[in-house]
Structures are given as structure tokens and as C-alpha cells.
Amino acid sequence: MESRRTEQDYRARVARAVAAIVADPMADHRLEDLARLAHFSPFHFHRVYASVAGETVAATVRRVRLALATRLLEGGTQSVTQVALAVGYESPQAFTRAFGQFTGQSPRAFQQQMSRAILDVDALPRSGENNEGAAPAVRIVECPAQRLHALRHQGSFATIPHTHRRLRLQAGGRVISDRWGASFNEPEDSASFRYYAAVASPDPWPEDAEVQMLDIPGGCYAVHRLAGPYSQINAAVRALYVRWLPASGYEPDDRPTLEHYLNSSRKVSPAELRTDLLIPIRRASTS
């Protein structure tokens, strides 16, 4: 029990450092300053941070800055060179190398994809269209209700991998049959938005103060399979809501938006990742 309390205390203290990085990605986040914020000596903080976050402080700073770069590139108003300088890289070449490791594609390719809203939604088949035997880009499916073991994420989208890692550590040797992400409300509404890292598991789990049972209601979903890095998920979901949904004959339903991770970034390259994006829908009202 004592070790459990110590672990939770360490996580809470490391979370203060992560929050400082997320709040101001471009600040000079010196190890000594972050250690002081978390009430550790710099020597111990370096080791504790790596064990809790699964990466070094420098890696987290780089991840958060590159996540900022994806948002700047998505906006489409700045050149690759301008974005590189804005997120702290002295040359476009160094930025391109780092961005490629983060997303699996070059900044220019990413920006071009964003300008097309990730997927050519205008060309996606509508419900009932004849697609000549080809697998549709958007499928309408009925999903059963399910219960998942879940951890609520705190902080920026860039640190979501930390929450998934913590959930894997909580699972230990238990079987994980599926990996999910569940989003409640709009990301732009920071006061009400909630994201959970979640897994389906047939094994019993002990009671835990952090891991909770998350009930996902059954119902109708529009499903799009995204090929590529997780950094494209937000833009793809936004494109489905803004461009596909209004002409689909459906409207959003009051259930979580889901991400079903079909493979793992620990086992395949970013370009080989496959994620099913599930938008909760119902037939549009005629009134």
C-alpha cells in the first residue's frame, strides 16, 4: 500500500512538470526548474520522470513542440520554414527530420494532406450509393454496448501516449483484446472535454483508484479507417463532422466519439498505423 501511495505521489509531481511544458511549449524548460516544480532533486527527477512518462524530459518537450507544429501546418497560413522557426528549429532540414520521426511524413506532405482535410470527404460515398464493390471509405455500422477499463487523460493531446502507457502498466500481464480512445464533448470546449485511454480485457482487474469501468452505449456509428500516424486523427474526425456528416442523412448522436487502434506504434511505423474512427450518429430529424 505504501509503494502504491508513493507511485501516485510521483505521478502527481511529474504531472506538474508535464503541465508546465504543455502550458508553454516554447519556454526554456531547464531540468533544474522542472525538478524544482516537482519537488525533486535534478538527479532523481531525471530518473523518476523517465520511469513515469516512459521518455525523457527532452523527448516530451520535443513531442509537445511537434504537436504544436502540426496545428500550425494544419492552419495552412505559414510556410514549413516559418513553422520550423516557430517551434524552435534553426533549419527546415532539422525540423523535417524531427517531424518525419514524429508523424511518419514530411511537413510539406502533412500540410498538403491537411489542405485536403486529410481525406477527400466530398468524394466519400453516401449511404446507399453504389460503390461498385469497393470497400467504402465510410461505413455505417451498429456497435454493441461494451464496458472498458479506462484512464482519464489530463493535459494536451501530445501527451496522450503517456496515459496509454500508464494503462498498459496497470494491465500488467492481463490479456488486452482491443485498444480504444473515447472522447466526450468537443475538444474546443476545454471545460467539458474528456478523453479516456481504454482497453477491452476478458481478465479480472483489481479495484484501482484511477482505472475505472467506462460504459460505452451501443448504437449506430459512421466508421472511417485512417491509414497513417495518430497526429492525423483530430483533423480526420473534424473533416468527417464538418464535411461528410451534413450531407449524409445523419446527425451527431450524444455518445462518445471512438478511436479503435487496430495496431500499435510500438510495433509498426507511423505510416503503417491503422485506426478506425467511429462517429456516433442517428438518422437526421425531418422537422
Tab-separated table of C-alpha atoms in Angstrom:
chain	number	residue	atom	x	y	z
A	1	MET	CA	0.000	0.000	0.000
A	2	GLU	CA	2.854	2.367	0.851
A	3	SER	CA	4.523	1.754	-2.532
A	4	ARG	CA	1.197	2.446	-4.226
A	5	ARG	CA	0.888	5.816	-2.484
A	6	THR	CA	4.481	6.647	-3.423
A	7	GLU	CA	3.793	5.811	-7.072
A	8	GLN	CA	0.703	8.030	-7.121
A	9	ASP	CA	2.652	10.847	-5.464
A	10	TYR	CA	5.424	10.571	-8.054
A	11	ARG	CA	2.901	10.659	-10.895
A	12	ALA	CA	1.200	13.744	-9.468
A	13	ARG	CA	4.522	15.542	-9.110
A	14	VAL	CA	5.666	14.590	-12.617
A	15	ALA	CA	2.269	15.741	-13.924
A	16	ARG	CA	3.057	19.259	-12.676
A	17	ALA	CA	6.185	19.280	-14.822
A	18	VAL	CA	4.292	17.983	-17.865
A	19	ALA	CA	1.601	20.638	-17.349
A	20	ALA	CA	4.282	23.336	-17.333
A	21	ILE	CA	5.687	22.040	-20.639
A	22	VAL	CA	2.242	21.879	-22.232
A	23	ALA	CA	1.273	25.349	-20.979
A	24	ASP	CA	4.291	26.976	-22.649
A	25	PRO	CA	5.963	24.611	-25.155
A	26	MET	CA	8.490	27.192	-26.350
A	27	ALA	CA	9.820	28.125	-22.919
A	28	ASP	CA	13.344	27.126	-21.916
A	29	HIS	CA	12.347	24.111	-19.833
A	30	ARG	CA	15.516	23.525	-17.852
A	31	LEU	CA	15.739	20.268	-15.956
A	32	GLU	CA	16.540	22.140	-12.747
A	33	ASP	CA	13.391	24.290	-12.994
A	34	LEU	CA	11.097	21.342	-13.732
A	35	ALA	CA	12.691	19.325	-10.922
A	36	ARG	CA	12.057	22.191	-8.506
A	37	LEU	CA	8.428	22.376	-9.645
A	38	ALA	CA	8.034	18.634	-8.959
A	39	HIS	CA	9.948	18.851	-5.668
A	40	PHE	CA	12.762	16.514	-6.721
A	41	SER	CA	16.494	16.951	-6.952
A	42	PRO	CA	17.555	17.220	-10.633
A	43	PHE	CA	19.336	13.864	-10.419
A	44	HIS	CA	16.332	11.980	-9.033
A	45	PHE	CA	13.852	13.906	-11.165
A	46	HIS	CA	15.529	12.763	-14.382
A	47	ARG	CA	15.183	9.111	-13.359
A	48	VAL	CA	11.670	9.411	-11.898
A	49	TYR	CA	10.367	11.328	-14.910
A	50	ALA	CA	11.648	8.709	-17.352
A	51	SER	CA	10.091	5.872	-15.335
A	52	VAL	CA	6.693	7.607	-15.045
A	53	ALA	CA	6.432	9.156	-18.538
A	54	GLY	CA	8.294	6.454	-20.449
A	55	GLU	CA	10.526	9.047	-22.092
A	56	THR	CA	12.972	11.779	-21.155
A	57	VAL	CA	12.032	15.378	-20.443
A	58	ALA	CA	13.688	16.391	-23.706
A	59	ALA	CA	11.545	13.859	-25.607
A	60	THR	CA	8.346	15.262	-24.057
A	61	VAL	CA	9.342	18.837	-24.919
A	62	ARG	CA	10.079	17.731	-28.480
A	63	ARG	CA	6.750	15.860	-28.715
A	64	VAL	CA	4.729	18.847	-27.473
A	65	ARG	CA	6.534	21.270	-29.802
A	66	LEU	CA	5.984	18.997	-32.791
A	67	ALA	CA	2.310	18.673	-31.862
A	68	LEU	CA	2.195	22.474	-31.946
A	69	ALA	CA	3.833	22.291	-35.380
A	70	THR	CA	1.037	20.036	-36.677
A	71	ARG	CA	-1.530	22.644	-35.641
A	72	LEU	CA	0.424	25.445	-37.315
A	73	LEU	CA	0.824	23.406	-40.506
A	74	GLU	CA	-2.845	22.461	-40.453
A	75	GLY	CA	-3.737	26.161	-40.397
A	76	GLY	CA	-2.032	26.490	-43.779
A	77	THR	CA	-1.027	30.133	-43.354
A	78	GLN	CA	2.671	29.566	-42.616
A	79	SER	CA	5.423	28.003	-44.671
A	80	VAL	CA	7.383	24.989	-43.471
A	81	THR	CA	10.347	27.283	-42.726
A	82	GLN	CA	8.177	29.633	-40.678
A	83	VAL	CA	6.732	26.741	-38.677
A	84	ALA	CA	10.214	25.284	-38.136
A	85	LEU	CA	11.427	28.556	-36.645
A	86	ALA	CA	8.242	28.991	-34.610
A	87	VAL	CA	8.758	25.657	-32.828
A	88	GLY	CA	12.430	26.151	-32.132
A	89	TYR	CA	14.320	24.550	-35.035
A	90	GLU	CA	17.176	26.508	-36.576
A	91	SER	CA	16.776	24.983	-40.036
A	92	PRO	CA	13.963	23.441	-42.096
A	93	GLN	CA	16.161	20.363	-42.590
A	94	ALA	CA	16.434	19.628	-38.857
A	95	PHE	CA	12.708	20.268	-38.453
A	96	THR	CA	11.863	17.958	-41.369
A	97	ARG	CA	13.889	15.120	-39.833
A	98	ALA	CA	12.260	15.504	-36.411
A	99	PHE	CA	8.772	15.939	-37.868
A	100	GLY	CA	9.212	12.825	-40.013
A	101	GLN	CA	10.114	10.769	-36.952
A	102	PHE	CA	7.049	12.154	-35.131
A	103	THR	CA	4.419	11.747	-37.875
A	104	GLY	CA	5.945	9.424	-40.465
A	105	GLN	CA	5.794	12.052	-43.228
A	106	SER	CA	7.432	15.317	-44.203
A	107	PRO	CA	5.993	18.669	-43.044
A	108	ARG	CA	5.134	19.575	-46.643
A	109	ALA	CA	3.286	16.288	-47.234
A	110	PHE	CA	1.445	16.738	-43.932
A	111	GLN	CA	0.440	20.301	-44.826
A	112	GLN	CA	-0.786	19.226	-48.261
A	113	GLN	CA	-2.840	16.482	-46.640
A	114	MET	CA	-4.307	18.985	-44.187
A	115	SER	CA	-5.288	21.280	-47.055
A	116	ARG	CA	-7.370	18.381	-48.379
A	117	ALA	CA	-8.817	17.953	-44.855
A	118	ILE	CA	-6.916	14.633	-44.522
A	119	LEU	CA	-9.420	12.730	-46.647
A	120	ASP	CA	-11.334	13.756	-49.724
A	121	VAL	CA	-14.602	13.835	-47.853
A	122	ASP	CA	-16.535	15.263	-50.785
A	123	ALA	CA	-15.779	12.055	-52.694
A	124	LEU	CA	-16.755	9.688	-49.888
A	125	PRO	CA	-19.785	7.516	-50.637
A	126	ARG	CA	-23.075	8.490	-49.068
A	127	SER	CA	-25.403	5.986	-47.504
A	128	GLY	CA	-26.989	3.817	-50.188
A	129	GLU	CA	-24.627	4.774	-53.006
A	130	ASN	CA	-23.391	2.047	-55.316
A	131	ASN	CA	-19.673	1.751	-54.736
A	132	GLU	CA	-19.108	-0.946	-57.409
A	133	GLY	CA	-17.837	-3.496	-54.916
A	134	ALA	CA	-15.084	-1.300	-53.466
A	135	ALA	CA	-14.747	-1.035	-49.729
A	136	PRO	CA	-16.461	2.240	-48.768
A	137	ALA	CA	-14.356	4.974	-47.149
A	138	VAL	CA	-17.162	5.467	-44.606
A	139	ARG	CA	-19.172	2.513	-43.309
A	140	ILE	CA	-22.375	2.749	-41.298
A	141	VAL	CA	-22.351	0.091	-38.572
A	142	GLU	CA	-24.272	-0.890	-35.451
A	143	CYS	CA	-21.958	-1.421	-32.479
A	144	PRO	CA	-22.978	-3.263	-29.306
A	145	ALA	CA	-22.591	-1.705	-25.888
A	146	GLN	CA	-19.321	-2.518	-24.165
A	147	ARG	CA	-17.506	-1.993	-20.863
A	148	LEU	CA	-13.882	-0.892	-20.975
A	149	HIS	CA	-11.124	-0.412	-18.433
A	150	ALA	CA	-10.193	3.255	-18.778
A	151	LEU	CA	-7.874	6.009	-17.576
A	152	ARG	CA	-8.933	9.623	-17.970
A	153	HIS	CA	-6.321	11.719	-19.767
A	154	GLN	CA	-5.142	15.004	-18.302
A	155	GLY	CA	-3.282	17.550	-20.411
A	156	SER	CA	-2.624	18.165	-24.086
A	157	PHE	CA	-3.254	15.763	-26.953
A	158	ALA	CA	0.517	15.483	-27.351
A	159	THR	CA	0.815	13.590	-24.061
A	160	ILE	CA	-1.991	11.080	-24.691
A	161	PRO	CA	0.661	8.355	-25.258
A	162	HIS	CA	1.663	8.806	-21.594
A	163	THR	CA	-1.869	7.906	-20.490
A	164	HIS	CA	-1.976	4.838	-22.743
A	165	ARG	CA	1.390	3.744	-21.373
A	166	ARG	CA	0.126	4.076	-17.787
A	167	LEU	CA	-2.899	1.969	-18.662
A	168	ARG	CA	-0.662	-0.737	-20.178
A	169	LEU	CA	1.397	-0.761	-16.997
A	170	GLN	CA	-1.790	-1.108	-14.947
A	171	ALA	CA	-2.812	-4.080	-17.098
A	172	GLY	CA	0.364	-5.955	-16.208
A	173	GLY	CA	0.146	-9.443	-17.682
A	174	ARG	CA	-3.619	-9.342	-18.218
A	175	VAL	CA	-4.970	-10.012	-21.696
A	176	ILE	CA	-5.874	-6.914	-23.730
A	177	SER	CA	-8.166	-7.792	-26.618
A	178	ASP	CA	-8.721	-4.269	-28.009
A	179	ARG	CA	-7.330	-0.763	-27.511
A	180	TRP	CA	-9.581	2.284	-27.649
A	181	GLY	CA	-9.762	6.028	-27.160
A	182	ALA	CA	-13.050	7.661	-26.142
A	183	SER	CA	-13.765	11.401	-26.442
A	184	PHE	CA	-16.698	13.122	-24.768
A	185	ASN	CA	-17.829	16.595	-25.926
A	186	GLU	CA	-15.911	18.962	-28.210
A	187	PRO	CA	-12.104	19.331	-27.930
A	188	GLU	CA	-12.524	23.102	-28.287
A	189	ASP	CA	-14.577	23.149	-25.052
A	190	SER	CA	-11.760	22.561	-22.594
A	191	ALA	CA	-14.101	22.797	-19.604
A	192	SER	CA	-16.230	19.800	-20.595
A	193	PHE	CA	-13.961	17.799	-22.943
A	194	ARG	CA	-12.856	14.389	-21.657
A	195	TYR	CA	-10.616	11.792	-23.261
A	196	TYR	CA	-10.059	8.264	-21.959
A	197	ALA	CA	-7.428	5.710	-22.882
A	198	ALA	CA	-9.283	2.412	-22.702
A	199	VAL	CA	-8.880	-1.312	-23.253
A	200	ALA	CA	-11.156	-4.312	-23.535
A	201	SER	CA	-9.944	-7.190	-21.391
A	202	PRO	CA	-11.542	-10.549	-20.536
A	203	ASP	CA	-9.437	-10.861	-17.380
A	204	PRO	CA	-10.496	-9.609	-13.935
A	205	TRP	CA	-8.780	-6.413	-12.769
A	206	PRO	CA	-8.326	-5.366	-9.123
A	207	GLU	CA	-10.028	-2.228	-7.904
A	208	ASP	CA	-7.936	0.849	-8.588
A	209	ALA	CA	-8.413	4.498	-7.759
A	210	GLU	CA	-7.519	5.581	-11.299
A	211	VAL	CA	-8.647	2.798	-13.624
A	212	GLN	CA	-12.417	2.883	-13.948
A	213	MET	CA	-15.051	0.956	-15.833
A	214	LEU	CA	-16.249	3.004	-18.788
A	215	ASP	CA	-19.638	2.076	-20.240
A	216	ILE	CA	-19.880	2.780	-23.980
A	217	PRO	CA	-23.510	2.710	-25.194
A	218	GLY	CA	-24.340	0.697	-28.274
A	219	GLY	CA	-25.685	2.361	-31.376
A	220	CYS	CA	-25.075	3.498	-34.922
A	221	TYR	CA	-21.643	4.800	-35.956
A	222	ALA	CA	-20.034	6.169	-39.105
A	223	VAL	CA	-16.661	4.432	-39.353
A	224	HIS	CA	-13.649	5.633	-41.330
A	225	ARG	CA	-10.356	3.710	-41.323
A	226	LEU	CA	-7.450	6.128	-41.085
A	227	ALA	CA	-4.133	4.981	-42.536
A	228	GLY	CA	-1.200	6.823	-41.022
A	229	PRO	CA	0.073	8.449	-37.837
A	230	TYR	CA	-2.040	9.358	-34.834
A	231	SER	CA	-1.239	13.037	-35.431
A	232	GLN	CA	-3.812	12.957	-38.265
A	233	ILE	CA	-6.714	11.756	-36.095
A	234	ASN	CA	-8.064	15.139	-34.947
A	235	ALA	CA	-8.143	16.614	-38.452
A	236	ALA	CA	-9.757	13.473	-39.894
A	237	VAL	CA	-12.502	13.456	-37.235
A	238	ARG	CA	-13.095	17.175	-37.815
A	239	ALA	CA	-13.399	16.583	-41.571
A	240	LEU	CA	-15.971	13.847	-41.020
A	241	TYR	CA	-18.082	16.083	-38.783
A	242	VAL	CA	-17.795	19.223	-40.910
A	243	ARG	CA	-17.823	17.917	-44.470
A	244	TRP	CA	-19.220	14.371	-44.549
A	245	LEU	CA	-21.925	14.444	-41.895
A	246	PRO	CA	-24.080	17.395	-43.116
A	247	ALA	CA	-24.873	15.688	-46.461
A	248	SER	CA	-25.027	12.124	-45.138
A	249	GLY	CA	-28.633	11.991	-43.964
A	250	TYR	CA	-27.426	11.558	-40.386
A	251	GLU	CA	-26.759	13.858	-37.441
A	252	PRO	CA	-24.451	13.519	-34.419
A	253	ASP	CA	-25.714	11.438	-31.525
A	254	ASP	CA	-24.991	12.053	-27.855
A	255	ARG	CA	-22.416	9.305	-27.378
A	256	PRO	CA	-18.610	9.371	-27.279
A	257	THR	CA	-16.510	9.584	-30.426
A	258	LEU	CA	-14.294	6.489	-30.503
A	259	GLU	CA	-10.858	5.600	-31.806
A	260	HIS	CA	-10.195	1.875	-32.275
A	261	TYR	CA	-6.442	1.290	-32.534
A	262	LEU	CA	-6.001	-1.728	-34.806
A	263	ASN	CA	-2.216	-1.970	-34.408
A	264	SER	CA	0.461	-0.370	-32.258
A	265	SER	CA	3.042	2.356	-32.768
A	266	ARG	CA	5.389	0.169	-30.732
A	267	LYS	CA	5.302	-2.487	-33.452
A	268	VAL	CA	4.824	-0.691	-36.786
A	269	SER	CA	5.972	2.558	-38.401
A	270	PRO	CA	3.697	5.646	-38.254
A	271	ALA	CA	2.758	5.168	-41.923
A	272	GLU	CA	1.591	1.606	-41.184
A	273	LEU	CA	-0.737	2.553	-38.320
A	274	ARG	CA	-4.428	1.817	-38.825
A	275	THR	CA	-7.140	3.412	-36.692
A	276	ASP	CA	-10.905	3.127	-37.048
A	277	LEU	CA	-12.590	6.452	-36.271
A	278	LEU	CA	-16.182	5.996	-35.062
A	279	ILE	CA	-18.571	8.962	-35.164
A	280	PRO	CA	-21.844	8.388	-33.210
A	281	ILE	CA	-24.801	9.144	-35.476
A	282	ARG	CA	-28.579	8.848	-35.776
A	283	ARG	CA	-30.981	9.473	-38.630
A	284	ALA	CA	-31.422	13.192	-39.216
A	285	SER	CA	-34.716	14.580	-37.986
A	286	THR	CA	-37.083	15.883	-40.638
A	287	SER	CA	-38.668	18.603	-38.542
